[in-house]
Amino acid sequence: MIRLPIGHSDSRSIIDEKFTFFDKTLFIKKVINERAKVILITRPRRFGKTLNLTMLEYFFAEKVYSIPTKGLFDGLKISRETLYEEYQGQFPVIFVSFKDVKAESFEKAYEQISSLFIHLYAEFSYLEKSDSLSETQKAFFCRILIREGDKSDLIKALQVLIECLFAHHKRKPIVLIDEYDTPIHFGSHKGVL
């Protein structure tokens, strides 16, 4: 029986659970060859944007949720490309989704985004002890983790995380942002904006 990944938006679960799917992994090659600093994917709802972003995360990151990604793409089209070994699992990756930031007020949206960044920083908690970070960076990192950051810290949180990952890994991180417009759409629909 053919098992289709209806409702799934995580590449790893589709691959690991042996669902039948269309191999879109050559999209990774297109992203690599694009060499753009920013790629904005604007497609209609339910078009597979989240699935493609998680595929990029699993491809470029060495680990996702502490689980190694090595071998995940073996047998798929991208694994037959010459760039496979050079890029697979070689980058720090920040994946942030704003899909659950749906608040009735600015204050609630702020709380939800703050929680989102606390969880994001927790994924990279090893940076707290990195010898490659300055004491200022470590202090900032700690403030976010223990919820002592203020609004100005939250505004800088993504940029500082990028800088910390670069300092530690000596490689620019890949930043993937999903559902970036959800807070805006929800807020305007509810009259918050």
PDB file of C-alpha atoms in Angstrom:
ATOM      1  CA  MET A   1       0.000   0.000   0.000  1.00  0.00           C
ATOM      2  CA  ILE A   2       1.255   3.477  -0.859  1.00  0.00           C
ATOM      3  CA  ARG A   3       1.695   5.692   2.205  1.00  0.00           C
ATOM      4  CA  LEU A   4       1.398   9.381   1.375  1.00  0.00           C
ATOM      5  CA  PRO A   5       2.698  12.020   3.799  1.00  0.00           C
ATOM      6  CA  ILE A   6      -0.554  13.982   3.921  1.00  0.00           C
ATOM      7  CA  GLY A   7      -0.330  16.671   6.578  1.00  0.00           C
ATOM      8  CA  HIS A   8       3.377  16.106   7.234  1.00  0.00           C
ATOM      9  CA  SER A   9       5.716  19.075   6.984  1.00  0.00           C
ATOM     10  CA  ASP A  10       8.929  17.597   8.392  1.00  0.00           C
ATOM     11  CA  SER A  11      11.337  16.045   5.895  1.00  0.00           C
ATOM     12  CA  ARG A  12      12.964  13.702   8.385  1.00  0.00           C
ATOM     13  CA  SER A  13       9.695  12.070   9.415  1.00  0.00           C
ATOM     14  CA  ILE A  14       8.743  11.546   5.764  1.00  0.00           C
ATOM     15  CA  ILE A  15      12.094   9.906   4.978  1.00  0.00           C
ATOM     16  CA  ASP A  16      12.416   7.929   8.236  1.00  0.00           C
ATOM     17  CA  GLU A  17       8.837   6.645   8.150  1.00  0.00           C
ATOM     18  CA  LYS A  18       9.254   5.498   4.535  1.00  0.00           C
ATOM     19  CA  PHE A  19       6.400   7.515   3.083  1.00  0.00           C
ATOM     20  CA  THR A  20       6.041   7.625  -0.687  1.00  0.00           C
ATOM     21  CA  PHE A  21       7.095  11.082  -1.812  1.00  0.00           C
ATOM     22  CA  PHE A  22       8.348  12.999  -4.807  1.00  0.00           C
ATOM     23  CA  ASP A  23      12.115  13.496  -4.422  1.00  0.00           C
ATOM     24  CA  LYS A  24      12.559  17.282  -4.442  1.00  0.00           C
ATOM     25  CA  THR A  25      16.097  17.180  -3.044  1.00  0.00           C
ATOM     26  CA  LEU A  26      17.574  18.790  -6.171  1.00  0.00           C
ATOM     27  CA  PHE A  27      15.959  21.964  -4.825  1.00  0.00           C
ATOM     28  CA  ILE A  28      18.934  21.964  -2.422  1.00  0.00           C
ATOM     29  CA  LYS A  29      21.316  22.149  -5.389  1.00  0.00           C
ATOM     30  CA  LYS A  30      19.357  25.105  -6.790  1.00  0.00           C
ATOM     31  CA  VAL A  31      19.656  26.916  -3.457  1.00  0.00           C
ATOM     32  CA  ILE A  32      23.413  26.249  -3.303  1.00  0.00           C
ATOM     33  CA  ASN A  33      23.965  27.374  -6.890  1.00  0.00           C
ATOM     34  CA  GLU A  34      21.853  30.510  -6.390  1.00  0.00           C
ATOM     35  CA  ARG A  35      24.596  32.060  -4.218  1.00  0.00           C
ATOM     36  CA  ALA A  36      22.169  34.775  -3.114  1.00  0.00           C
ATOM     37  CA  LYS A  37      22.381  36.242   0.362  1.00  0.00           C
ATOM     38  CA  VAL A  38      18.606  36.041   0.711  1.00  0.00           C
ATOM     39  CA  ILE A  39      16.090  33.791  -0.997  1.00  0.00           C
ATOM     40  CA  LEU A  40      12.415  34.550  -0.438  1.00  0.00           C
ATOM     41  CA  ILE A  41      10.018  31.753  -1.291  1.00  0.00           C
ATOM     42  CA  THR A  42       6.523  33.104  -1.839  1.00  0.00           C
ATOM     43  CA  ARG A  43       4.124  30.392  -2.835  1.00  0.00           C
ATOM     44  CA  PRO A  44       0.452  29.768  -2.108  1.00  0.00           C
ATOM     45  CA  ARG A  45      -0.627  28.103   1.110  1.00  0.00           C
ATOM     46  CA  ARG A  46      -0.108  24.325   1.270  1.00  0.00           C
ATOM     47  CA  PHE A  47       2.535  24.475  -1.460  1.00  0.00           C
ATOM     48  CA  GLY A  48       5.276  22.772   0.580  1.00  0.00           C
ATOM     49  CA  LYS A  49       7.312  25.742   1.777  1.00  0.00           C
ATOM     50  CA  THR A  50       7.747  24.350   5.302  1.00  0.00           C
ATOM     51  CA  LEU A  51       8.644  20.921   3.941  1.00  0.00           C
ATOM     52  CA  ASN A  52      11.312  22.450   1.700  1.00  0.00           C
ATOM     53  CA  LEU A  53      12.704  24.544   4.555  1.00  0.00           C
ATOM     54  CA  THR A  54      12.960  21.520   6.853  1.00  0.00           C
ATOM     55  CA  MET A  55      14.654  19.641   4.012  1.00  0.00           C
ATOM     56  CA  LEU A  56      17.243  22.438   3.797  1.00  0.00           C
ATOM     57  CA  GLU A  57      17.694  22.376   7.576  1.00  0.00           C
ATOM     58  CA  TYR A  58      18.289  18.619   7.658  1.00  0.00           C
ATOM     59  CA  PHE A  59      20.632  18.803   4.697  1.00  0.00           C
ATOM     60  CA  PHE A  60      22.898  21.629   5.852  1.00  0.00           C
ATOM     61  CA  ALA A  61      22.928  20.987   9.630  1.00  0.00           C
ATOM     62  CA  GLU A  62      25.154  18.367  11.229  1.00  0.00           C
ATOM     63  CA  LYS A  63      22.439  17.650  13.807  1.00  0.00           C
ATOM     64  CA  VAL A  64      18.814  18.664  14.236  1.00  0.00           C
ATOM     65  CA  TYR A  65      17.355  18.258  17.740  1.00  0.00           C
ATOM     66  CA  SER A  66      20.652  16.527  18.673  1.00  0.00           C
ATOM     67  CA  ILE A  67      20.061  13.811  16.041  1.00  0.00           C
ATOM     68  CA  PRO A  68      22.784  13.482  13.371  1.00  0.00           C
ATOM     69  CA  THR A  69      21.691  14.118   9.794  1.00  0.00           C
ATOM     70  CA  LYS A  70      24.476  12.114   8.157  1.00  0.00           C
ATOM     71  CA  GLY A  71      23.053   9.479   5.852  1.00  0.00           C
ATOM     72  CA  LEU A  72      19.529  10.909   5.859  1.00  0.00           C
ATOM     73  CA  PHE A  73      19.747  11.847   2.179  1.00  0.00           C
ATOM     74  CA  ASP A  74      21.576   8.705   1.020  1.00  0.00           C
ATOM     75  CA  GLY A  75      19.819   7.253  -2.007  1.00  0.00           C
ATOM     76  CA  LEU A  76      18.019  10.486  -2.827  1.00  0.00           C
ATOM     77  CA  LYS A  77      18.835  12.563  -5.920  1.00  0.00           C
ATOM     78  CA  ILE A  78      20.975  15.094  -4.044  1.00  0.00           C
ATOM     79  CA  SER A  79      23.285  12.321  -2.795  1.00  0.00           C
ATOM     80  CA  ARG A  80      24.445  11.711  -6.375  1.00  0.00           C
ATOM     81  CA  GLU A  81      25.603  15.307  -6.817  1.00  0.00           C
ATOM     82  CA  THR A  82      29.274  16.272  -6.493  1.00  0.00           C
ATOM     83  CA  LEU A  83      28.415  18.981  -3.963  1.00  0.00           C
ATOM     84  CA  TYR A  84      26.821  16.473  -1.572  1.00  0.00           C
ATOM     85  CA  GLU A  85      29.856  15.763   0.624  1.00  0.00           C
ATOM     86  CA  GLU A  86      30.957  19.392   0.566  1.00  0.00           C
ATOM     87  CA  TYR A  87      27.677  20.755   1.928  1.00  0.00           C
ATOM     88  CA  GLN A  88      25.772  18.000   3.746  1.00  0.00           C
ATOM     89  CA  GLY A  89      25.979  18.508   7.503  1.00  0.00           C
ATOM     90  CA  GLN A  90      28.578  21.257   7.228  1.00  0.00           C
ATOM     91  CA  PHE A  91      26.794  24.381   8.490  1.00  0.00           C
ATOM     92  CA  PRO A  92      25.242  25.766  11.633  1.00  0.00           C
ATOM     93  CA  VAL A  93      21.549  26.231  10.810  1.00  0.00           C
ATOM     94  CA  ILE A  94      19.009  28.455  12.519  1.00  0.00           C
ATOM     95  CA  PHE A  95      15.437  27.392  11.773  1.00  0.00           C
ATOM     96  CA  VAL A  96      12.744  29.587  13.233  1.00  0.00           C
ATOM     97  CA  SER A  97       9.033  29.385  12.535  1.00  0.00           C
ATOM     98  CA  PHE A  98       6.547  32.070  13.473  1.00  0.00           C
ATOM     99  CA  LYS A  99       3.549  29.843  12.660  1.00  0.00           C
ATOM    100  CA  ASP A 100       2.363  29.741  16.274  1.00  0.00           C
ATOM    101  CA  VAL A 101       2.723  33.474  16.950  1.00  0.00           C
ATOM    102  CA  LYS A 102      -0.970  34.299  16.890  1.00  0.00           C
ATOM    103  CA  ALA A 103      -1.725  36.842  19.571  1.00  0.00           C
ATOM    104  CA  GLU A 104      -4.669  39.062  20.433  1.00  0.00           C
ATOM    105  CA  SER A 105      -2.370  41.889  21.575  1.00  0.00           C
ATOM    106  CA  PHE A 106       1.112  43.258  21.026  1.00  0.00           C
ATOM    107  CA  GLU A 107       2.099  42.176  24.545  1.00  0.00           C
ATOM    108  CA  LYS A 108       1.021  38.585  23.911  1.00  0.00           C
ATOM    109  CA  ALA A 109       2.843  38.552  20.555  1.00  0.00           C
ATOM    110  CA  TYR A 110       5.952  39.842  22.326  1.00  0.00           C
ATOM    111  CA  GLU A 111       5.683  37.031  24.910  1.00  0.00           C
ATOM    112  CA  GLN A 112       5.267  34.404  22.195  1.00  0.00           C
ATOM    113  CA  ILE A 113       8.226  35.699  20.177  1.00  0.00           C
ATOM    114  CA  SER A 114      10.303  35.904  23.361  1.00  0.00           C
ATOM    115  CA  SER A 115       9.497  32.239  24.126  1.00  0.00           C
ATOM    116  CA  LEU A 116      10.335  31.314  20.559  1.00  0.00           C
ATOM    117  CA  PHE A 117      13.811  32.833  20.924  1.00  0.00           C
ATOM    118  CA  ILE A 118      14.381  31.229  24.325  1.00  0.00           C
ATOM    119  CA  HIS A 119      13.737  27.818  22.749  1.00  0.00           C
ATOM    120  CA  LEU A 120      15.900  28.736  19.768  1.00  0.00           C
ATOM    121  CA  TYR A 121      18.786  29.749  22.029  1.00  0.00           C
ATOM    122  CA  ALA A 122      18.344  26.544  24.051  1.00  0.00           C
ATOM    123  CA  GLU A 123      19.039  24.554  20.867  1.00  0.00           C
ATOM    124  CA  PHE A 124      22.460  26.207  20.784  1.00  0.00           C
ATOM    125  CA  SER A 125      23.140  26.171  24.535  1.00  0.00           C
ATOM    126  CA  TYR A 126      26.665  24.838  23.895  1.00  0.00           C
ATOM    127  CA  LEU A 127      27.580  28.373  22.800  1.00  0.00           C
ATOM    128  CA  GLU A 128      27.384  29.529  26.438  1.00  0.00           C
ATOM    129  CA  LYS A 129      30.650  27.713  27.115  1.00  0.00           C
ATOM    130  CA  SER A 130      32.356  28.441  23.798  1.00  0.00           C
ATOM    131  CA  ASP A 131      35.864  29.876  24.044  1.00  0.00           C
ATOM    132  CA  SER A 132      35.219  31.613  20.715  1.00  0.00           C
ATOM    133  CA  LEU A 133      32.595  33.979  22.159  1.00  0.00           C
ATOM    134  CA  SER A 134      33.352  37.216  23.956  1.00  0.00           C
ATOM    135  CA  GLU A 135      32.154  37.694  27.517  1.00  0.00           C
ATOM    136  CA  THR A 136      29.624  40.224  26.192  1.00  0.00           C
ATOM    137  CA  GLN A 137      28.206  37.655  23.766  1.00  0.00           C
ATOM    138  CA  LYS A 138      28.029  35.022  26.511  1.00  0.00           C
ATOM    139  CA  ALA A 139      26.244  37.443  28.851  1.00  0.00           C
ATOM    140  CA  PHE A 140      23.718  38.326  26.139  1.00  0.00           C
ATOM    141  CA  PHE A 141      23.181  34.648  25.361  1.00  0.00           C
ATOM    142  CA  CYS A 142      22.570  33.909  29.038  1.00  0.00           C
ATOM    143  CA  ARG A 143      20.099  36.823  29.394  1.00  0.00           C
ATOM    144  CA  ILE A 144      17.976  35.420  26.568  1.00  0.00           C
ATOM    145  CA  LEU A 145      18.111  31.867  27.959  1.00  0.00           C
ATOM    146  CA  ILE A 146      17.017  32.826  31.458  1.00  0.00           C
ATOM    147  CA  ARG A 147      14.335  35.297  30.299  1.00  0.00           C
ATOM    148  CA  GLU A 148      16.152  38.375  31.561  1.00  0.00           C
ATOM    149  CA  GLY A 149      16.439  40.017  28.160  1.00  0.00           C
ATOM    150  CA  ASP A 150      14.478  43.185  27.503  1.00  0.00           C
ATOM    151  CA  LYS A 151      12.807  44.355  24.289  1.00  0.00           C
ATOM    152  CA  SER A 152      16.050  45.760  22.892  1.00  0.00           C
ATOM    153  CA  ASP A 153      17.692  42.356  23.475  1.00  0.00           C
ATOM    154  CA  LEU A 154      14.864  40.588  21.675  1.00  0.00           C
ATOM    155  CA  ILE A 155      15.240  42.930  18.702  1.00  0.00           C
ATOM    156  CA  LYS A 156      18.912  41.894  18.431  1.00  0.00           C
ATOM    157  CA  ALA A 157      18.451  38.226  19.388  1.00  0.00           C
ATOM    158  CA  LEU A 158      18.615  36.761  15.889  1.00  0.00           C
ATOM    159  CA  GLN A 159      21.579  38.902  14.825  1.00  0.00           C
ATOM    160  CA  VAL A 160      23.522  38.057  17.999  1.00  0.00           C
ATOM    161  CA  LEU A 161      22.805  34.340  17.560  1.00  0.00           C
ATOM    162  CA  ILE A 162      24.126  34.550  13.989  1.00  0.00           C
ATOM    163  CA  GLU A 163      27.278  36.302  15.237  1.00  0.00           C
ATOM    164  CA  CYS A 164      27.785  33.744  18.026  1.00  0.00           C
ATOM    165  CA  LEU A 165      27.403  30.794  15.652  1.00  0.00           C
ATOM    166  CA  PHE A 166      29.841  32.387  13.218  1.00  0.00           C
ATOM    167  CA  ALA A 167      32.372  33.045  15.994  1.00  0.00           C
ATOM    168  CA  HIS A 168      32.122  29.441  17.230  1.00  0.00           C
ATOM    169  CA  HIS A 169      31.950  27.535  13.935  1.00  0.00           C
ATOM    170  CA  LYS A 170      34.039  29.923  11.798  1.00  0.00           C
ATOM    171  CA  ARG A 171      31.325  29.526   9.188  1.00  0.00           C
ATOM    172  CA  LYS A 172      28.344  31.702   8.387  1.00  0.00           C
ATOM    173  CA  PRO A 173      25.158  30.056   9.595  1.00  0.00           C
ATOM    174  CA  ILE A 174      22.230  29.399   7.318  1.00  0.00           C
ATOM    175  CA  VAL A 175      19.075  31.110   8.563  1.00  0.00           C
ATOM    176  CA  LEU A 176      15.696  29.640   7.615  1.00  0.00           C
ATOM    177  CA  ILE A 177      12.599  31.595   8.616  1.00  0.00           C
ATOM    178  CA  ASP A 178       9.176  30.044   8.120  1.00  0.00           C
ATOM    179  CA  GLU A 179       5.761  31.677   8.415  1.00  0.00           C
ATOM    180  CA  TYR A 180       7.391  35.066   8.991  1.00  0.00           C
ATOM    181  CA  ASP A 181       4.135  36.798   8.066  1.00  0.00           C
ATOM    182  CA  THR A 182       1.816  34.898  10.433  1.00  0.00           C
ATOM    183  CA  PRO A 183       2.053  37.424  13.320  1.00  0.00           C
ATOM    184  CA  ILE A 184       1.337  40.275  10.896  1.00  0.00           C
ATOM    185  CA  HIS A 185      -1.619  38.554   9.226  1.00  0.00           C
ATOM    186  CA  PHE A 186      -3.098  37.454  12.535  1.00  0.00           C
ATOM    187  CA  GLY A 187      -2.546  40.848  14.139  1.00  0.00           C
ATOM    188  CA  SER A 188      -4.097  42.771  11.258  1.00  0.00           C
ATOM    189  CA  HIS A 189      -7.052  40.377  11.123  1.00  0.00           C
ATOM    190  CA  LYS A 190      -7.659  40.827  14.856  1.00  0.00           C
ATOM    191  CA  GLY A 191      -7.189  44.605  14.686  1.00  0.00           C
ATOM    192  CA  VAL A 192      -3.985  44.542  16.755  1.00  0.00           C
ATOM    193  CA  LEU A 193      -1.966  46.323  14.064  1.00  0.00           C
TER     194      LEU A 193
END
